[in-house]
mmCIF file of C-alpha atoms in Angstrom:
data_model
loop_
_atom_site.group_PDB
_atom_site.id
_atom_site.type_symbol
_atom_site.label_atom_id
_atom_site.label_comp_id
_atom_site.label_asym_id
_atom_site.label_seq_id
_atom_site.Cartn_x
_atom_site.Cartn_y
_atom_site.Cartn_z
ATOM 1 C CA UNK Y 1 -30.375 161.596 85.262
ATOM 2 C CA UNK Y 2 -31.313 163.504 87.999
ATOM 3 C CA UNK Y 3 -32.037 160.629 90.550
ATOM 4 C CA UNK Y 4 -27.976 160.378 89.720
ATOM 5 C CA UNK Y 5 -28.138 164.072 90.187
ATOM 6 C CA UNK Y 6 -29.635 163.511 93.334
ATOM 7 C CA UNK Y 7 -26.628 160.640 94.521
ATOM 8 C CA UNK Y 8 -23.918 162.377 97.114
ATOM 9 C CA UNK Y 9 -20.431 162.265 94.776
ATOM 10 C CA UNK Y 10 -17.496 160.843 96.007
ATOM 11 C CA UNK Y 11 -16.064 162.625 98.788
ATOM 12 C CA UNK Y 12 -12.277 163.665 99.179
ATOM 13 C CA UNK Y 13 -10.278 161.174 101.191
ATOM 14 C CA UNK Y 14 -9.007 162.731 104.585
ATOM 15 C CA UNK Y 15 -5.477 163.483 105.356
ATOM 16 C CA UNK Y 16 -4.751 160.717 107.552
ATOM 17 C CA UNK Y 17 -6.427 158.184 105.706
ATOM 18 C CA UNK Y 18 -3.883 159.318 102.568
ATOM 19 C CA UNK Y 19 -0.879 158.811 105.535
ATOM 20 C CA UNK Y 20 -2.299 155.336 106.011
ATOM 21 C CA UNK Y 21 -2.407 154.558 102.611
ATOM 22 C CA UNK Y 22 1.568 156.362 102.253
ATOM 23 C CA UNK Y 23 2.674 154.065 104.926
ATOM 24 C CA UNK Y 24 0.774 150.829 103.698
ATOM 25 C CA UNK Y 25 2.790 151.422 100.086
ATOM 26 C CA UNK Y 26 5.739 152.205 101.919
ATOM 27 C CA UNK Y 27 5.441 149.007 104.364
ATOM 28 C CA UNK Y 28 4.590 147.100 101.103
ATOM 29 C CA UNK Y 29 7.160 148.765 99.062
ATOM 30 C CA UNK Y 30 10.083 147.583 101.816
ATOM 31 C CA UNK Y 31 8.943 144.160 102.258
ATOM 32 C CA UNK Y 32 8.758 143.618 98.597
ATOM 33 C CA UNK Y 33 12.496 145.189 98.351
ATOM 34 C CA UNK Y 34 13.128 142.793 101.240
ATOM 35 C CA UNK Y 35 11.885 139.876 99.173
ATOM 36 C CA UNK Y 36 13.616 140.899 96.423
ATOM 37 C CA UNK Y 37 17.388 141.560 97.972
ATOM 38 C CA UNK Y 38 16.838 138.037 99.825
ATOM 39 C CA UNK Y 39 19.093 136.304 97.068
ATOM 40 C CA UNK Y 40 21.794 138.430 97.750
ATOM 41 C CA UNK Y 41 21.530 138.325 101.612
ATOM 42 C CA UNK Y 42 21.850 134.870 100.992
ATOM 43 C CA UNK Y 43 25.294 135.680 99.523
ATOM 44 C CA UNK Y 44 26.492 135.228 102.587
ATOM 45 C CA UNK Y 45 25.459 131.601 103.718
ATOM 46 C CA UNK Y 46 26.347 130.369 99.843
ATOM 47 C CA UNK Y 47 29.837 131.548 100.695
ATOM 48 C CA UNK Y 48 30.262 129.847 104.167
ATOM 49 C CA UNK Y 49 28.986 127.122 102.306
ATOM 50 C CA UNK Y 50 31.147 127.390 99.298
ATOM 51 C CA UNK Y 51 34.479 128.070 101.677
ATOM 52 C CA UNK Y 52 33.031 124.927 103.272
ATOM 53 C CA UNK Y 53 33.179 122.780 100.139
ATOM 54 C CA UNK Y 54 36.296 124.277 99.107
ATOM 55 C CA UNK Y 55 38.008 123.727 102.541
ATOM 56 C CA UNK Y 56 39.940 120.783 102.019
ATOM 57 C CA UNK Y 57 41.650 122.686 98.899
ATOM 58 C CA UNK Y 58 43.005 124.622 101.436
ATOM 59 C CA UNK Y 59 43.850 122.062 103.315
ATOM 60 C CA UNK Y 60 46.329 120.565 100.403
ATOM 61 C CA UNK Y 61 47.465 123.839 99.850
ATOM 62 C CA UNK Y 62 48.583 124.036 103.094
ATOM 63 C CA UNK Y 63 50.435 119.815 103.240
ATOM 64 C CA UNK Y 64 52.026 121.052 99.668
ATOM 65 C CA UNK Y 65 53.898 124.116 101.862
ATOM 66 C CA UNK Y 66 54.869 121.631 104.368
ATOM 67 C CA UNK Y 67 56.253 119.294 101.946
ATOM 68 C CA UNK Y 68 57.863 121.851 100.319
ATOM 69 C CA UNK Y 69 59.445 123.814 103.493
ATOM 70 C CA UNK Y 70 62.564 121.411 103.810
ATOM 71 C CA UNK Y 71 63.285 123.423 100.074
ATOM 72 C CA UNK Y 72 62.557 126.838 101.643
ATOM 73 C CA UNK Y 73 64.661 126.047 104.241
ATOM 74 C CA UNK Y 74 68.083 125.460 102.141
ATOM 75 C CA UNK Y 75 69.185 128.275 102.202
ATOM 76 C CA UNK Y 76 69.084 128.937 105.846
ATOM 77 C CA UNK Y 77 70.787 125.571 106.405
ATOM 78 C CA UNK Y 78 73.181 126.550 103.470
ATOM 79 C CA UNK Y 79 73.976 129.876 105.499
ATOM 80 C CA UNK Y 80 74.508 127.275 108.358
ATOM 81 C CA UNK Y 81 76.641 125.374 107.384
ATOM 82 C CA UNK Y 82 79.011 128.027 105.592
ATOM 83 C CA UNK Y 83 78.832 129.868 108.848
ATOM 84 C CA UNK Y 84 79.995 126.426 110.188
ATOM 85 C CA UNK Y 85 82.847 125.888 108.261
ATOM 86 C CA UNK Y 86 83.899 129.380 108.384
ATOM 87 C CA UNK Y 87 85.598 128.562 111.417
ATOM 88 C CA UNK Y 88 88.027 125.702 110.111
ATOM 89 C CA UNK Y 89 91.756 126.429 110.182
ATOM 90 C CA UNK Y 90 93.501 127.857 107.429
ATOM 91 C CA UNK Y 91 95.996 126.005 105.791
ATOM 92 C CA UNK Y 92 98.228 127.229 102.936
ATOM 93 C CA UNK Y 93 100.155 125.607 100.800
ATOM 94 C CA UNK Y 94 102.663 126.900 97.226
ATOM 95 C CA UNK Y 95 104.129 125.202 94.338
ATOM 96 C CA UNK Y 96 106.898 126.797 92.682
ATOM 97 C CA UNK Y 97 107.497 125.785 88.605
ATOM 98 C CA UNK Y 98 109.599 127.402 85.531
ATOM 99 C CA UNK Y 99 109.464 127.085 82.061
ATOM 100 C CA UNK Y 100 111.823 125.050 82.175
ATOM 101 C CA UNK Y 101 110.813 121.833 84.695
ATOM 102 C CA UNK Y 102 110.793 118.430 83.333
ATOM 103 C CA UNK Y 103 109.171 116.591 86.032
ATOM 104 C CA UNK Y 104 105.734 117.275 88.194
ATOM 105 C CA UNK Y 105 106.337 119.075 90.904
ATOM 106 C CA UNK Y 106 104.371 117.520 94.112
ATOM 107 C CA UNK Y 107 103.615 118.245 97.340
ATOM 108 C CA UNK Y 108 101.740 116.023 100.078
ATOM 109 C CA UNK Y 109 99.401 117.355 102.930
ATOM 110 C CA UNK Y 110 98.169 115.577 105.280
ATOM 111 C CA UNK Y 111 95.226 116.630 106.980
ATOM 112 C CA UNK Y 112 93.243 114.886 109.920
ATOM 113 C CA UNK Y 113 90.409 117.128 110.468
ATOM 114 C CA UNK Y 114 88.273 119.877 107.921
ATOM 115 C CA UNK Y 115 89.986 122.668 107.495
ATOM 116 C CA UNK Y 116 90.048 125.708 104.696
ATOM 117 C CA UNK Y 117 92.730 124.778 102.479
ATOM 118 C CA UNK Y 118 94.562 127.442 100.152
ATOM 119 C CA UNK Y 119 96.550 126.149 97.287
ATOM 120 C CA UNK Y 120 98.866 128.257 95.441
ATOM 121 C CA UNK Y 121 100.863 127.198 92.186
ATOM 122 C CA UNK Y 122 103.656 130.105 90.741
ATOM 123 C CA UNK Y 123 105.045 129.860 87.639
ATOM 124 C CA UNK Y 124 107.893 131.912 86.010
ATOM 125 C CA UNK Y 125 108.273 132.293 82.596
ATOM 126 C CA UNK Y 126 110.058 134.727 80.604
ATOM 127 C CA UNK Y 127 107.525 134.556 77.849
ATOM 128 C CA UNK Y 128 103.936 136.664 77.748
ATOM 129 C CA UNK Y 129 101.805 135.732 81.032
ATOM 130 C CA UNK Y 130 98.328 136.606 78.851
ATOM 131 C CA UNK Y 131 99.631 133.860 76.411
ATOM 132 C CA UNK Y 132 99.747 131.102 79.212
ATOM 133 C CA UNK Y 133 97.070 128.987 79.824
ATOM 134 C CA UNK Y 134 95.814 128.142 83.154
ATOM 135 C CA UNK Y 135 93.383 125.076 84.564
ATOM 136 C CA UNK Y 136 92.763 123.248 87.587
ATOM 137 C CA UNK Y 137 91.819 119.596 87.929
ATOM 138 C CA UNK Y 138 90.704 116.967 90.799
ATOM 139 C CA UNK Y 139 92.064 113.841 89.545
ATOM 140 C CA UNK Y 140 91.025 113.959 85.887
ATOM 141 C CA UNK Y 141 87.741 115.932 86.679
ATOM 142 C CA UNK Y 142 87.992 119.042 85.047
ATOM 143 C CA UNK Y 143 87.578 122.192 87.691
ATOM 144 C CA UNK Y 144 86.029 125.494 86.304
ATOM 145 C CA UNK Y 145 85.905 127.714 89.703
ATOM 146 C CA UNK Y 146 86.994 128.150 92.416
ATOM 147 C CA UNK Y 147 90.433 129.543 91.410
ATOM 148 C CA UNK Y 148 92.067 133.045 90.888
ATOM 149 C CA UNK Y 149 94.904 134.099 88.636
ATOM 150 C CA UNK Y 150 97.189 137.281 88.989
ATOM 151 C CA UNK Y 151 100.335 137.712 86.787
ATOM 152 C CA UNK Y 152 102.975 140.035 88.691
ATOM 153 C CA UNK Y 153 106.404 141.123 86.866
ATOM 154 C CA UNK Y 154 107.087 137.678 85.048
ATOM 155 C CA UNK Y 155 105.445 135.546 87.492
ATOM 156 C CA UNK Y 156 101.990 133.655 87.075
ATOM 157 C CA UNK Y 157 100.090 133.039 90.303
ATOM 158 C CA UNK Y 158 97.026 131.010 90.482
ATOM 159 C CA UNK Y 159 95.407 130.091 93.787
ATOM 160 C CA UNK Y 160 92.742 127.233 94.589
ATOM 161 C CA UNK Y 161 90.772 127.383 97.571
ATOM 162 C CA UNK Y 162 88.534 123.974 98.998
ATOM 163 C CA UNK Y 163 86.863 123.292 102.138
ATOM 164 C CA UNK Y 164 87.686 119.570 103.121
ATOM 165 C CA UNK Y 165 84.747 118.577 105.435
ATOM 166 C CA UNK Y 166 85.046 114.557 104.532
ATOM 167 C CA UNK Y 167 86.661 111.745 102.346
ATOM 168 C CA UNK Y 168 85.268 113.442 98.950
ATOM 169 C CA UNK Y 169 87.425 116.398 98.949
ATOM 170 C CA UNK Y 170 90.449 114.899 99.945
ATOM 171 C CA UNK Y 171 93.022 113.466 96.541
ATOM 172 C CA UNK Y 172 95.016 114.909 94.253
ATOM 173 C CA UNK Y 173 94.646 118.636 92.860
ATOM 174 C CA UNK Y 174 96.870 119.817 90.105
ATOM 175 C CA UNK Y 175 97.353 123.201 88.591
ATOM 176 C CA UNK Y 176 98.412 123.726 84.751
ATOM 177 C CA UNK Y 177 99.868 125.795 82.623
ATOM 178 C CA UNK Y 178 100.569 125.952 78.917
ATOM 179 C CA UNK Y 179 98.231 124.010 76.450
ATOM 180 C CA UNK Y 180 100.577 121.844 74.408
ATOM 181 C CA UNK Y 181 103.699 121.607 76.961
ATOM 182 C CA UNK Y 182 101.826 122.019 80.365
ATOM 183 C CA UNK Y 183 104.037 122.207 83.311
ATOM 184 C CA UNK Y 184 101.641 120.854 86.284
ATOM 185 C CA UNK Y 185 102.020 120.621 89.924
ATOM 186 C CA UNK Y 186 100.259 118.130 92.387
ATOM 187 C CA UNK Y 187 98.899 118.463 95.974
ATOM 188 C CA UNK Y 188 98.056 115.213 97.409
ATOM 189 C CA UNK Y 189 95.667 115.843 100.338
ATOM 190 C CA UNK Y 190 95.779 112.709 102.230
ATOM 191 C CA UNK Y 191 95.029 111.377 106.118
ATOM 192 C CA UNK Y 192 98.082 110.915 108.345
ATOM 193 C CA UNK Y 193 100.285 107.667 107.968
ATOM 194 C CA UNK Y 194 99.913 104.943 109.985
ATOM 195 C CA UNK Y 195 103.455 103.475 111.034
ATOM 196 C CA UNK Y 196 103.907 100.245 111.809
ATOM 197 C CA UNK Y 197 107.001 97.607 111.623
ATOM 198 C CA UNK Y 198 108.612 97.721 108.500
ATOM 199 C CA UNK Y 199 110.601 93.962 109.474
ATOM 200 C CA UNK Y 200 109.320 90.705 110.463
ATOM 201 C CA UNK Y 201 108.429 90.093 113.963
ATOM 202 C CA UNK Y 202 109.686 86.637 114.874
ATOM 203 C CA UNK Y 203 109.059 84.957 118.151
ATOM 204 C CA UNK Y 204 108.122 81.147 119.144
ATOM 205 C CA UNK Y 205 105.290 78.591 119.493
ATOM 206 C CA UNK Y 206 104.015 79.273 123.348
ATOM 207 C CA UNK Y 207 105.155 82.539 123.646
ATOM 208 C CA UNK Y 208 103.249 85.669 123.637
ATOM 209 C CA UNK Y 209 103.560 88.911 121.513
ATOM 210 C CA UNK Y 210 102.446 92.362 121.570
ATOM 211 C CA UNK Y 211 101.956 94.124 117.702
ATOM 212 C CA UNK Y 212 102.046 97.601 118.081
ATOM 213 C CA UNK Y 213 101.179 100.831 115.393
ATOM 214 C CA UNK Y 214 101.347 104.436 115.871
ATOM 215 C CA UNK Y 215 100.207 107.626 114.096
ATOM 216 C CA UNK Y 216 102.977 110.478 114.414
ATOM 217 C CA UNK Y 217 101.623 113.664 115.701
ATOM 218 C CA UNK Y 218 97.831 112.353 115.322
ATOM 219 C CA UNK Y 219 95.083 111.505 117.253
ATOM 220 C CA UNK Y 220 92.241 108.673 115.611
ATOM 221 C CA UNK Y 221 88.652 108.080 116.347
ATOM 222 C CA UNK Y 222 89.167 104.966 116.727
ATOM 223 C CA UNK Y 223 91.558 101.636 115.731
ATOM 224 C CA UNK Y 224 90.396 98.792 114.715
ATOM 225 C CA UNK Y 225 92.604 95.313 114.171
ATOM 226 C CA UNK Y 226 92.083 92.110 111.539
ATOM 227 C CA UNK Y 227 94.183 89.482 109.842
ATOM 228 C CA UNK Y 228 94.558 88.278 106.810
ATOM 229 C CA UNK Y 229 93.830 84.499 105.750
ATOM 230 C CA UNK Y 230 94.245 84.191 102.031
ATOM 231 C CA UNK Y 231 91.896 86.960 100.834
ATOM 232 C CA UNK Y 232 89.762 87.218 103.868
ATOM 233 C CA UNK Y 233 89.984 89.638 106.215
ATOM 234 C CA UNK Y 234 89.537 88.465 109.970
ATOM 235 C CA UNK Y 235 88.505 91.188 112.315
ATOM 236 C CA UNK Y 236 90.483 90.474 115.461
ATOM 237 C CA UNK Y 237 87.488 92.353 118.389
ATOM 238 C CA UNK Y 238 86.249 90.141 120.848
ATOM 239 C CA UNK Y 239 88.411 88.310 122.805
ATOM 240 C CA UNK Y 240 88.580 84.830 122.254
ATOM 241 C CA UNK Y 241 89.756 82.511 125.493
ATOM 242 C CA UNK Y 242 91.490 85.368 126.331
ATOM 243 C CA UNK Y 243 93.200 85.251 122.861
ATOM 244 C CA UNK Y 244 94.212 88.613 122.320
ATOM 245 C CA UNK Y 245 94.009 91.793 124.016
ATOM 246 C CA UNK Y 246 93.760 95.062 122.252
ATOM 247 C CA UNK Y 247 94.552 98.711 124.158
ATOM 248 C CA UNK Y 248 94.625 102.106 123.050
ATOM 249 C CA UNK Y 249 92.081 102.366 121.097
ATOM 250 C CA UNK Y 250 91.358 106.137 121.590
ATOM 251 C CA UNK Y 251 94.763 107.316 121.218
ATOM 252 C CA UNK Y 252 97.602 107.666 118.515
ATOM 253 C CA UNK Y 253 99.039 104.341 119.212
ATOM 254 C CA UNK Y 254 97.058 100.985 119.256
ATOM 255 C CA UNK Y 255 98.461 97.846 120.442
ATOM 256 C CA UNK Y 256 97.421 93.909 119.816
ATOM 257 C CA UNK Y 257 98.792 91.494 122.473
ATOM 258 C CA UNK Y 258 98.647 87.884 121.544
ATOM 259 C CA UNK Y 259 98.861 85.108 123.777
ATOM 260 C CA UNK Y 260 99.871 81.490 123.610
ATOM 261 C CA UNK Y 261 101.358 81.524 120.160
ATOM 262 C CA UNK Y 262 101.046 78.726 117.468
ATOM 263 C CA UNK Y 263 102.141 78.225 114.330
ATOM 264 C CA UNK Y 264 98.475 79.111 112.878
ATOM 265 C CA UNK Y 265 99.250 82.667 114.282
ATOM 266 C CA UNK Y 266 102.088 83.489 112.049
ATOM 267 C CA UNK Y 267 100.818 85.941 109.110
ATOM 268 C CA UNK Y 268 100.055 89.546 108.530
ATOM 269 C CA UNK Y 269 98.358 91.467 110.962
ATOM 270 C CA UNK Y 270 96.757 95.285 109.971
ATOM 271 C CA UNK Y 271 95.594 98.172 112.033
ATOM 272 C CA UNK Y 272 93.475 100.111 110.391
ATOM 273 C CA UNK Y 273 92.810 103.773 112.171
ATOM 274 C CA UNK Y 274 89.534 106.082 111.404
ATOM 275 C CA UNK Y 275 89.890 109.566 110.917
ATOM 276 C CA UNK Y 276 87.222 112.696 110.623
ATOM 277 C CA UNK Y 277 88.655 112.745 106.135
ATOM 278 C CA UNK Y 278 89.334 109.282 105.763
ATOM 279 C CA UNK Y 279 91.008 105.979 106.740
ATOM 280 C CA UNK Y 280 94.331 104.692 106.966
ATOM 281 C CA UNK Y 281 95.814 101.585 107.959
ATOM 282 C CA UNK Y 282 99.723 100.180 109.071
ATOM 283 C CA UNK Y 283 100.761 96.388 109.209
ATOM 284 C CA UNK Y 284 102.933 94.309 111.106
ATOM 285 C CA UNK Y 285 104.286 90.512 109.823
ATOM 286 C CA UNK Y 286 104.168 87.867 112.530
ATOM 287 C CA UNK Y 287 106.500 85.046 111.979
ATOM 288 C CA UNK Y 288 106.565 82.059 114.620
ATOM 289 C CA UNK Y 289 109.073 79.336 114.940
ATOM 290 C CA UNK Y 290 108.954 76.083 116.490
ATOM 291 C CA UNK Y 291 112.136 75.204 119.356
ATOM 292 C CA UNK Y 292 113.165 72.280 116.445
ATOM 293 C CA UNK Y 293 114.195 75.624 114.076
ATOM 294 C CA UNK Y 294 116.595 76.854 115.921
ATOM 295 C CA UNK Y 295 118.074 73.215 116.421
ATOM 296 C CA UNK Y 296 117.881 72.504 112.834
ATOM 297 C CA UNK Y 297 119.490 76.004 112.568
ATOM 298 C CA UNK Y 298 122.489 74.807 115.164
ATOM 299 C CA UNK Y 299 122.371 71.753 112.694
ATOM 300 C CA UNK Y 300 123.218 72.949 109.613
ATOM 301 C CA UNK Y 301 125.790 75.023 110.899
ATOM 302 C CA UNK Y 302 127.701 72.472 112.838
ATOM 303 C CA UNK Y 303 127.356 70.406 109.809
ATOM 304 C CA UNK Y 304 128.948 73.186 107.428
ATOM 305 C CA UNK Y 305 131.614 73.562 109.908
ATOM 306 C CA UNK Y 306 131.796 69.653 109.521
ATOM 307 C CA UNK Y 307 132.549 69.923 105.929
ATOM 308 C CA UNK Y 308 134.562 72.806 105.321
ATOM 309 C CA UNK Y 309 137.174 71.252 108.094
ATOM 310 C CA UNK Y 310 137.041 68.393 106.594
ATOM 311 C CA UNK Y 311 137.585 69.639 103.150
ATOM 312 C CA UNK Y 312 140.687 71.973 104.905
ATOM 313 C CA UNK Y 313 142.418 68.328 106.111
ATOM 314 C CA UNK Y 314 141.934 66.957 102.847
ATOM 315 C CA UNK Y 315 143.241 69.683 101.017
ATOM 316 C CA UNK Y 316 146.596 69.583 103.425
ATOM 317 C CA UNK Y 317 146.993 66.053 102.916
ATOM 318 C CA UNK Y 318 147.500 66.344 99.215
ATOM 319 C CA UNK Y 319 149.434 69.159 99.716
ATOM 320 C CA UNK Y 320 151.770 67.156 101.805
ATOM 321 C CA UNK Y 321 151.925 64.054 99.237
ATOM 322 C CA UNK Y 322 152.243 66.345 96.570
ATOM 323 C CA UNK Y 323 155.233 68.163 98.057
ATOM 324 C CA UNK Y 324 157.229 64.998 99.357
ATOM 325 C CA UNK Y 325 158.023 63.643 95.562
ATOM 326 C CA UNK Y 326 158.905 67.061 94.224
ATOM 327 C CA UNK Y 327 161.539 67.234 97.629
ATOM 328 C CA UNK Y 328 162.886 63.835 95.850
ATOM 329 C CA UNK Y 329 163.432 64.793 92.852
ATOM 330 C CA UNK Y 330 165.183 68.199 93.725
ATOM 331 C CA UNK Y 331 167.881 66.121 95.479
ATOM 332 C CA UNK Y 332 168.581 63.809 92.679
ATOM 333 C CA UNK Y 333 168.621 66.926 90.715
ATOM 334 C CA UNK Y 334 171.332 68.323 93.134
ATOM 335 C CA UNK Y 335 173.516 65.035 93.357
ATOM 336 C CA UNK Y 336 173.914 64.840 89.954
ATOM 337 C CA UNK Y 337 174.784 68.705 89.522
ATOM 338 C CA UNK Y 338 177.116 67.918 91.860
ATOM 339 C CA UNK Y 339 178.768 65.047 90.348
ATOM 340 C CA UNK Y 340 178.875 66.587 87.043
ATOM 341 C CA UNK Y 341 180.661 70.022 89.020
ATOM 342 C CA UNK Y 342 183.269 67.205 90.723
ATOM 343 C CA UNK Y 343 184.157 65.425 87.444
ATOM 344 C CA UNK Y 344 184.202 68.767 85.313
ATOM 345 C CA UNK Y 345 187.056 69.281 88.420
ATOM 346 C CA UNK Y 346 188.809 66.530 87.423
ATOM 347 C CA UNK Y 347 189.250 66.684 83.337
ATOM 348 C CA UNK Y 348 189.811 70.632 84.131
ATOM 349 C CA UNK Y 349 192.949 70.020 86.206
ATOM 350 C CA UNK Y 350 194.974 67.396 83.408
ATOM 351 C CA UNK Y 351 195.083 69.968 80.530
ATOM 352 C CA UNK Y 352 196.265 72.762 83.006
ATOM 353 C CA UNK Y 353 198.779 70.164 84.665
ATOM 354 C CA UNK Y 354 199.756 69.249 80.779
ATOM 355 C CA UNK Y 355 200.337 72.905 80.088
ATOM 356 C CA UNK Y 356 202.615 73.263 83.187
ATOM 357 C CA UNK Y 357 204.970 70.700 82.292
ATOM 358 C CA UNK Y 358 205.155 72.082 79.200
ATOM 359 C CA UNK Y 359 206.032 75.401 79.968
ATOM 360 C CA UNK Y 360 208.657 73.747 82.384
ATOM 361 C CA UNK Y 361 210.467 71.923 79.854
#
């Protein structure tokens, strides 16, 4: 006990050994929160490599936006094209109906470009205007828009408005009112008329002949020419052994020269002219004669003249025999009137000669 008596005790640590120890827990202490926090500073790399993975999802994100951007982009092209057609021409056009019409009033326009067209129907009627029904149709399609109505005094207005830009707006539009006895009025939007020749053109075999149609107050793309065999059309373009010639094909006439006529060439030939709204087309009959026509013409008519002299001799030669026995019998009828007027003379004169006597004695 006293030999452990007699040990030194433990002796108090010195200051900076107790700083060496503080910073050796603290250097400890840091790494192990170092090692600790390394999952989450890994965070970072297991997002690049997640935004890796998921990269091409971003990539089809991104081709379904491009697919879908001609979508996005209607309206803008729908803003456009009404900023577009805001600048057709105006065109108005009225209808006016009563109570009492019979008959379907109509009216044709003829358009032969786009254009804002107005159409305007008025109907009088001495009944209630709320009562009256009012509808719009295209053909026998049904139209629910589009079209105002205003009543003023005892007058029903209704007004259509349509932008013809091509061939499907252009036909008939008709306004009605009244459900069981509907008074309707037509517009017929149509393309201009094409005018051609309404009679046959006749010429002869060898000859040549130049077809012509025109559009009044128009001007066409373009004209194009066929013919008609049976029911085939035969476009009529490229010359053939300088067979035909055609001109004007940018303007409002058009013109089809053909050459060296046969008798194959006679028929029906159409122009047909192309418009912005439509088509229209004009035709022209060809009729070629041979030279023998005109002699078998000459012909018949000398041989009518032929017969009907003939038939004129004829008829004064039996005129003549006819008369010369009635001439003969009228003058035996007069000698014996006068034979029976000179003996009536004689048997007249004894009684009156008797009588004389007579009276004498």
């Amino acid at each position: 006990m006293r030999a452990l008596q007699g040990l030194p005790g433990p002796r108090a640590p010195s200051l900076p050994l107790l700083l060496l120890c503080f910073l050796a827990a603290v250097r400890r202490s840091v790494e192990h929160g170092l090692s600790t926090a390394a999952p989450f500073t890994s965070l970072p790399v297991q997002e690049e490599i997640t935004m890796t993975k998921y990269s091409n999802l971003s990539l089809e994100s991104h081709n379904i936006s491009v697919t879908a951007a001609p979508f996005t982009s209607l309206p803008v092209q729908e803003e456009i094209t009404t900023t577009k057609y805001s600048n057709l021409s105006l065109e108005s056009h009225n209808i006016s109906m009563t109570e009492h019409s019979n008959m379907t009033v109509e009216k044709n326009i003829t358009l032969e470009r786009p254009s804002n067209v107005e159409l305007t129907c008025q109907f009088t009627t001495s009944g209630d205007l709320n009562s009256v029904n009012v509808t719009w149709k295209k053909g026998d399609t049904l139209l629910e828009d589009n079209y105002l109505v205003n009543a003023t005094g005892s007058i029903l207005y209704t007004q259509y408005r349509v932008t013809v830009i091509d061939s499907k707006q252009m036909g008939s539009y008709s306004c009605f009112f009244g459900e069981k006895k509907q008074q309707k009025g037509t517009f017929n939007l149509k393309v201009p008329e094409i005018n051609g020749k309404n009679k046959p053109l006749i010429t002869y075999v060898g000859d040549s002949v130049v077809l012509m149609c025109k559009c009044q107050d128009c001007l066409p793309l373009n004209w194009t020419w066929y013919s008609v065999n049976g029911s085939v059309q035969v476009p009529i373009g490229v010359p053939v052994n300088d067979k035909y010639v055609i001109s004007g094909k940018h303007a409002n006439e058009t013109s089809l020269k053909i050459m060296q006529l046969s008798e194959d060439d006679q028929g029906t030939y159409w122009c047909h002219a192309i418009f912005e709204l439509g088509e229209s087309e004009g035709h022209v009959e060809l009729v070629v004669l041979s030279y023998l026509v005109p002699l078998k013409a000459f012909g018949a008519i000398v041989a009518e003249v032929v017969l009907l002299v003939t038939i004129i001799l004829l008829f004064e030669m039996y005129t003549q025999k006819k008369k010369k026995p009635s001439d003969d019998g009228k003058e035996f009828e007069q000698g014996e009137e006068l034979k029976l007027d000179d003996s009536n003379g004689i048997e007249n004169s004894g009684p009156r000669h008797r009588k004389n006597e007579s009276v004498g004695q």
